Amino acid sequence: DIAPENRPKVGQEVNQVRDILQKQLDEAKDHFLQAVIAKKLEEEKIDVTLPGREGHLGSKHPINIILDDLESYFIGMGYEVVQGPEIETDHYCFEMMNLPKDHPARDMQATFYIDEEDLLRTQTSGDQARVLEKHDFSKGPLKMVGPGKVYRRDDDDATHSHQFQQMEGLVVDKNVTMSDLKGTLEMIAKHVFGQDRKTRLRPSYFPFTEPSVEMDVSCFNCNGKGCPICKYTGWIEVLGAGMVHPNVLENAGVDSTVYGGFAFGL
Ligand SMILES: [Zn+2]
């Protein structure tokens, strides 16, 4: 009970006490909050001077290194790069390439057939037929390379594989000669195997070219003296090539009396 005349005074004092308590409470709260932040900072300290984690970049596969190099080499010589399907038809893989169904040379190609008409391509030559069919010779010569995977029914060993990489090349124009082919193959061999390599052509047989040749380069390991890599011959076989068979041109609707060309397979 407070006498009415004292009430203002008491009220004032109560207010003062409340203000003091509130201020101390706020200070204490503030103090704890600072302590919590300081503790957190201490625990989560990051040393920004530490070296960062090293990134692990992948590297190119050797096959891709060679493919990229060859593609840019041929693009530099005015060739276009063509990619065909790995599941190819009998029509493009064989028939268009002068290999009708009963042709004995089909035995050279141990083929994985999917059904009567579809197969895993044994060669990238199907790309040749597709490009030949479409090419407009009024716009200039045809120059293409077709890189890609091919499949054969071979037992895998050191020098055979059921799946390997090929690069097909085709040039068709008026007045293309065997010496154009020879010059081109020599340039390719020197680009890939080095300027000091010697080359030689041996007669060979392919159904899609006539005449056909195989090219050897002098062994990069023994320089022609003979070693296990070149089977003591001094030479390593690197590609097959030849002048495009007139049937291949005619199959694609190209007049073989006007146009001719050469093809190679690396
Ligand atoms: Zn050798």
CSV table of C-alpha atoms and ligand atoms in Angstrom, one decimal:
chain,number,residue,atom,x,y,z
A,1,ASP,CA,0.0,0.0,0.0
A,2,ILE,CA,1.5,3.3,-1.0
A,3,ALA,CA,0.1,6.6,0.0
A,4,PRO,CA,-1.3,8.4,-2.9
A,5,GLU,CA,1.1,11.4,-2.4
A,6,ASN,CA,4.1,9.0,-2.6
A,7,ARG,CA,3.1,7.3,-5.7
A,8,PRO,CA,4.8,9.5,-8.3
A,9,LYS,CA,8.1,9.2,-6.4
A,10,VAL,CA,7.9,5.4,-6.0
A,11,GLY,CA,6.9,5.0,-9.6
A,12,GLN,CA,10.0,7.0,-10.7
A,13,GLU,CA,12.3,4.9,-8.6
A,14,VAL,CA,10.8,1.7,-9.9
A,15,ASN,CA,11.3,2.9,-13.4
A,16,GLN,CA,14.9,3.7,-12.7
A,17,VAL,CA,15.5,0.2,-11.2
A,18,ARG,CA,13.9,-1.4,-14.3
A,19,ASP,CA,16.1,0.7,-16.6
A,20,ILE,CA,19.2,-0.4,-14.7
A,21,LEU,CA,18.2,-4.1,-14.8
A,22,GLN,CA,17.3,-3.9,-18.5
A,23,LYS,CA,20.7,-2.3,-19.3
A,24,GLN,CA,22.6,-5.0,-17.4
A,25,LEU,CA,20.5,-7.7,-19.1
A,26,ASP,CA,21.3,-6.3,-22.5
A,27,GLU,CA,25.0,-6.1,-21.8
A,28,ALA,CA,25.0,-9.7,-20.6
A,29,LYS,CA,23.2,-10.9,-23.7
A,30,ASP,CA,25.6,-8.9,-25.9
A,31,HIS,CA,28.5,-10.4,-24.1
A,32,PHE,CA,27.3,-14.0,-24.6
A,33,LEU,CA,26.5,-13.3,-28.2
A,34,GLN,CA,30.1,-12.0,-28.8
A,35,ALA,CA,31.5,-15.0,-27.1
A,36,VAL,CA,29.5,-17.4,-29.3
A,37,ILE,CA,30.6,-15.6,-32.5
A,38,ALA,CA,34.3,-15.6,-31.3
A,39,LYS,CA,34.1,-19.3,-30.5
A,40,LYS,CA,32.6,-20.0,-33.9
A,41,LEU,CA,35.2,-18.0,-35.7
A,42,GLU,CA,37.9,-19.8,-33.8
A,43,GLU,CA,36.6,-23.2,-34.7
A,44,GLU,CA,35.9,-22.4,-38.4
A,45,LYS,CA,39.1,-20.6,-39.0
A,46,ILE,CA,40.4,-21.0,-42.7
A,47,ASP,CA,44.0,-20.5,-43.5
A,48,VAL,CA,43.7,-18.7,-46.8
A,49,THR,CA,47.4,-18.9,-47.3
A,50,LEU,CA,47.3,-22.7,-47.7
A,51,PRO,CA,47.8,-23.9,-51.3
A,52,GLY,CA,44.6,-24.9,-53.2
A,53,ARG,CA,43.7,-28.5,-54.1
A,54,GLU,CA,45.2,-29.5,-57.4
A,55,GLY,CA,42.8,-30.1,-60.2
A,56,HIS,CA,43.2,-33.4,-62.1
A,57,LEU,CA,42.8,-32.9,-65.8
A,58,GLY,CA,42.4,-36.0,-68.0
A,59,SER,CA,44.7,-36.4,-71.0
A,60,LYS,CA,44.0,-37.3,-74.6
A,61,HIS,CA,44.1,-41.0,-75.7
A,62,PRO,CA,46.9,-41.7,-78.1
A,63,ILE,CA,44.4,-42.7,-80.8
A,64,ASN,CA,42.7,-39.4,-80.5
A,65,ILE,CA,46.0,-37.5,-80.7
A,66,ILE,CA,46.8,-39.2,-84.0
A,67,LEU,CA,43.2,-38.8,-85.3
A,68,ASP,CA,43.1,-35.0,-84.5
A,69,ASP,CA,46.6,-34.6,-86.0
A,70,LEU,CA,45.6,-36.4,-89.2
A,71,GLU,CA,42.3,-34.6,-89.5
A,72,SER,CA,43.8,-31.2,-89.3
A,73,TYR,CA,46.6,-32.2,-91.7
A,74,PHE,CA,44.0,-33.3,-94.3
A,75,ILE,CA,41.8,-30.2,-93.7
A,76,GLY,CA,44.9,-28.1,-94.4
A,77,MET,CA,45.2,-29.8,-97.8
A,78,GLY,CA,41.5,-29.0,-98.6
A,79,TYR,CA,39.9,-32.4,-97.7
A,80,GLU,CA,36.6,-32.5,-95.9
A,81,VAL,CA,36.2,-34.9,-92.9
A,82,VAL,CA,33.2,-37.3,-93.2
A,83,GLN,CA,31.8,-39.5,-90.4
A,84,GLY,CA,29.6,-42.5,-91.4
A,85,PRO,CA,27.6,-44.9,-89.4
A,86,GLU,CA,29.3,-47.9,-87.6
A,87,ILE,CA,26.3,-50.1,-88.3
A,88,GLU,CA,26.4,-50.1,-92.1
A,89,THR,CA,24.3,-51.7,-94.7
A,90,ASP,CA,25.6,-54.5,-97.0
A,91,HIS,CA,24.7,-52.1,-99.8
A,92,TYR,CA,27.1,-49.3,-98.9
A,93,CYS,CA,29.8,-51.4,-97.2
A,94,PHE,CA,30.1,-54.0,-100.1
A,95,GLU,CA,27.8,-53.7,-103.1
A,96,MET,CA,28.6,-50.0,-103.8
A,97,MET,CA,32.3,-50.8,-103.4
A,98,ASN,CA,32.3,-53.3,-106.3
A,99,LEU,CA,31.8,-56.3,-104.0
A,100,PRO,CA,28.5,-58.0,-105.1
A,101,LYS,CA,27.1,-60.8,-102.9
A,102,ASP,CA,28.9,-63.7,-104.6
A,103,HIS,CA,32.3,-62.0,-104.9
A,104,PRO,CA,35.1,-64.2,-103.5
A,105,ALA,CA,36.9,-61.2,-102.0
A,106,ARG,CA,34.1,-60.9,-99.4
A,107,ASP,CA,36.0,-63.7,-97.6
A,108,MET,CA,38.9,-61.3,-97.0
A,109,GLN,CA,36.5,-59.4,-94.7
A,110,ALA,CA,35.5,-61.4,-91.7
A,111,THR,CA,32.2,-59.6,-91.2
A,112,PHE,CA,29.9,-59.4,-88.1
A,113,TYR,CA,26.4,-59.5,-89.6
A,114,ILE,CA,23.5,-58.2,-87.6
A,115,ASP,CA,20.9,-59.5,-90.1
A,116,GLU,CA,20.7,-60.1,-93.8
A,117,GLU,CA,21.3,-56.4,-94.7
A,118,ASP,CA,22.9,-54.8,-91.7
A,119,LEU,CA,26.4,-55.3,-90.4
A,120,LEU,CA,29.2,-53.8,-88.3
A,121,ARG,CA,31.3,-52.1,-90.9
A,122,THR,CA,34.5,-53.9,-91.8
A,123,GLN,CA,35.8,-50.8,-93.5
A,124,THR,CA,35.1,-47.1,-93.6
A,125,SER,CA,34.6,-47.4,-97.4
A,126,GLY,CA,30.9,-47.0,-97.1
A,127,ASP,CA,31.6,-43.3,-96.4
A,128,GLN,CA,33.2,-43.1,-99.9
A,129,ALA,CA,30.0,-44.3,-101.6
A,130,ARG,CA,27.7,-42.0,-99.7
A,131,VAL,CA,29.9,-38.9,-100.5
A,132,LEU,CA,30.3,-39.9,-104.2
A,133,GLU,CA,26.6,-40.2,-104.6
A,134,LYS,CA,26.0,-36.8,-103.3
A,135,HIS,CA,28.9,-34.8,-104.6
A,136,ASP,CA,28.2,-32.0,-107.1
A,137,PHE,CA,31.2,-32.0,-109.5
A,138,SER,CA,30.2,-28.7,-111.0
A,139,LYS,CA,31.3,-27.2,-107.7
A,140,GLY,CA,34.8,-28.7,-107.8
A,141,PRO,CA,36.7,-31.9,-107.1
A,142,LEU,CA,35.8,-34.4,-104.3
A,143,LYS,CA,38.4,-34.6,-101.5
A,144,MET,CA,37.4,-36.4,-98.3
A,145,VAL,CA,38.8,-38.4,-95.4
A,146,GLY,CA,36.5,-40.7,-93.3
A,147,PRO,CA,38.0,-41.7,-89.9
A,148,GLY,CA,36.3,-44.2,-87.6
A,149,LYS,CA,36.0,-47.6,-85.9
A,150,VAL,CA,35.7,-50.8,-87.9
A,151,TYR,CA,35.0,-54.4,-86.9
A,152,ARG,CA,36.3,-57.8,-88.1
A,153,ARG,CA,35.8,-61.3,-86.9
A,154,ASP,CA,39.5,-61.7,-86.0
A,155,ASP,CA,41.1,-63.4,-83.0
A,156,ASP,CA,42.7,-60.7,-80.8
A,157,ASP,CA,46.5,-60.9,-80.6
A,158,ALA,CA,49.4,-58.5,-80.7
A,159,THR,CA,48.7,-57.4,-84.3
A,160,HIS,CA,45.0,-58.3,-84.7
A,161,SER,CA,41.9,-56.8,-83.1
A,162,HIS,CA,38.1,-57.3,-83.6
A,163,GLN,CA,37.9,-53.5,-83.5
A,164,PHE,CA,40.3,-51.0,-84.8
A,165,GLN,CA,40.5,-47.5,-86.3
A,166,GLN,CA,40.7,-46.7,-90.0
A,167,MET,CA,40.9,-43.6,-92.0
A,168,GLU,CA,39.6,-43.6,-95.5
A,169,GLY,CA,40.7,-41.1,-98.1
A,170,LEU,CA,39.1,-40.4,-101.5
A,171,VAL,CA,40.0,-37.8,-104.2
A,172,VAL,CA,37.9,-37.7,-107.5
A,173,ASP,CA,38.3,-35.2,-110.2
A,174,LYS,CA,39.2,-35.0,-113.9
A,175,ASN,CA,42.8,-36.1,-114.8
A,176,VAL,CA,43.8,-37.6,-111.4
A,177,THR,CA,46.7,-39.9,-111.9
A,178,MET,CA,48.7,-42.5,-110.1
A,179,SER,CA,51.5,-40.0,-109.5
A,180,ASP,CA,49.0,-37.8,-107.6
A,181,LEU,CA,48.3,-40.8,-105.4
A,182,LYS,CA,52.0,-41.6,-104.9
A,183,GLY,CA,52.8,-37.9,-104.0
A,184,THR,CA,49.9,-37.8,-101.5
A,185,LEU,CA,50.9,-41.1,-99.8
A,186,GLU,CA,54.5,-40.0,-99.5
A,187,MET,CA,53.5,-36.7,-97.8
A,188,ILE,CA,51.2,-38.6,-95.4
A,189,ALA,CA,54.0,-41.1,-94.5
A,190,LYS,CA,56.5,-38.4,-93.9
A,191,HIS,CA,54.0,-36.4,-91.8
A,192,VAL,CA,53.2,-39.4,-89.6
A,193,PHE,CA,56.5,-41.3,-89.4
A,194,GLY,CA,59.0,-38.5,-90.0
A,195,GLN,CA,60.8,-36.7,-92.9
A,196,ASP,CA,63.6,-39.3,-93.0
A,197,ARG,CA,61.4,-42.3,-93.8
A,198,LYS,CA,61.6,-43.9,-97.2
A,199,THR,CA,58.5,-45.3,-98.8
A,200,ARG,CA,57.8,-48.0,-101.4
A,201,LEU,CA,54.7,-49.2,-103.2
A,202,ARG,CA,54.0,-52.9,-103.8
A,203,PRO,CA,51.3,-54.1,-106.2
A,204,SER,CA,48.3,-55.5,-104.3
A,205,TYR,CA,44.6,-56.3,-104.8
A,206,PHE,CA,41.4,-54.6,-103.5
A,207,PRO,CA,38.0,-55.0,-105.2
A,208,PHE,CA,37.4,-51.2,-105.1
A,209,THR,CA,40.7,-50.0,-106.7
A,210,GLU,CA,42.5,-50.9,-109.9
A,211,PRO,CA,45.5,-50.9,-110.0
A,212,SER,CA,45.9,-51.4,-106.2
A,213,VAL,CA,49.0,-50.9,-104.1
A,214,GLU,CA,50.2,-51.3,-100.6
A,215,MET,CA,52.7,-48.9,-99.1
A,216,ASP,CA,55.6,-49.7,-96.8
A,217,VAL,CA,57.7,-47.2,-94.9
A,218,SER,CA,61.3,-47.9,-93.9
A,219,CYS,CA,61.4,-49.2,-90.3
A,220,PHE,CA,61.6,-46.3,-87.8
A,221,ASN,CA,63.2,-48.5,-85.2
A,222,CYS,CA,66.2,-50.0,-87.2
A,223,ASN,CA,66.2,-47.6,-90.1
A,224,GLY,CA,66.0,-50.5,-92.6
A,225,LYS,CA,68.6,-52.8,-91.2
A,226,GLY,CA,66.1,-55.3,-89.8
A,227,CYS,CA,64.7,-55.8,-86.4
A,228,PRO,CA,61.8,-57.7,-84.6
A,229,ILE,CA,59.4,-54.8,-85.2
A,230,CYS,CA,59.8,-55.0,-89.0
A,231,LYS,CA,60.2,-58.8,-88.9
A,232,TYR,CA,63.8,-58.3,-90.2
A,233,THR,CA,62.6,-56.9,-93.6
A,234,GLY,CA,63.5,-53.2,-92.9
A,235,TRP,CA,60.0,-52.2,-94.0
A,236,ILE,CA,56.6,-51.8,-92.2
A,237,GLU,CA,53.3,-52.0,-94.1
A,238,VAL,CA,51.2,-49.0,-93.3
A,239,LEU,CA,48.3,-48.6,-95.8
A,240,GLY,CA,46.5,-49.9,-98.9
A,241,ALA,CA,45.5,-47.6,-101.8
A,242,GLY,CA,44.8,-47.5,-105.5
A,243,MET,CA,43.0,-45.8,-108.4
A,244,VAL,CA,39.2,-45.9,-107.9
A,245,HIS,CA,37.7,-48.8,-109.8
A,246,PRO,CA,35.4,-47.5,-112.6
A,247,ASN,CA,32.6,-49.7,-111.2
A,248,VAL,CA,32.7,-47.8,-107.9
A,249,LEU,CA,32.3,-44.5,-109.7
A,250,GLU,CA,29.5,-45.9,-112.0
A,251,ASN,CA,27.6,-47.4,-109.0
A,252,ALA,CA,27.4,-43.9,-107.5
A,253,GLY,CA,26.3,-42.4,-110.8
A,254,VAL,CA,29.7,-40.8,-111.6
A,255,ASP,CA,30.7,-41.0,-115.3
A,256,SER,CA,34.0,-43.0,-115.2
A,257,THR,CA,35.0,-41.9,-118.7
A,258,VAL,CA,35.2,-38.3,-117.5
A,259,TYR,CA,36.2,-38.6,-113.8
A,260,GLY,CA,38.8,-40.7,-112.1
A,261,GLY,CA,40.4,-40.7,-108.7
A,262,PHE,CA,42.4,-42.4,-106.0
A,263,ALA,CA,41.5,-43.8,-102.6
A,264,PHE,CA,43.5,-45.0,-99.6
A,265,GLY,CA,42.9,-46.6,-96.3
A,266,LEU,CA,45.1,-46.0,-93.3
B,1,ZN,ZN,63.1,-52.7,-88.1
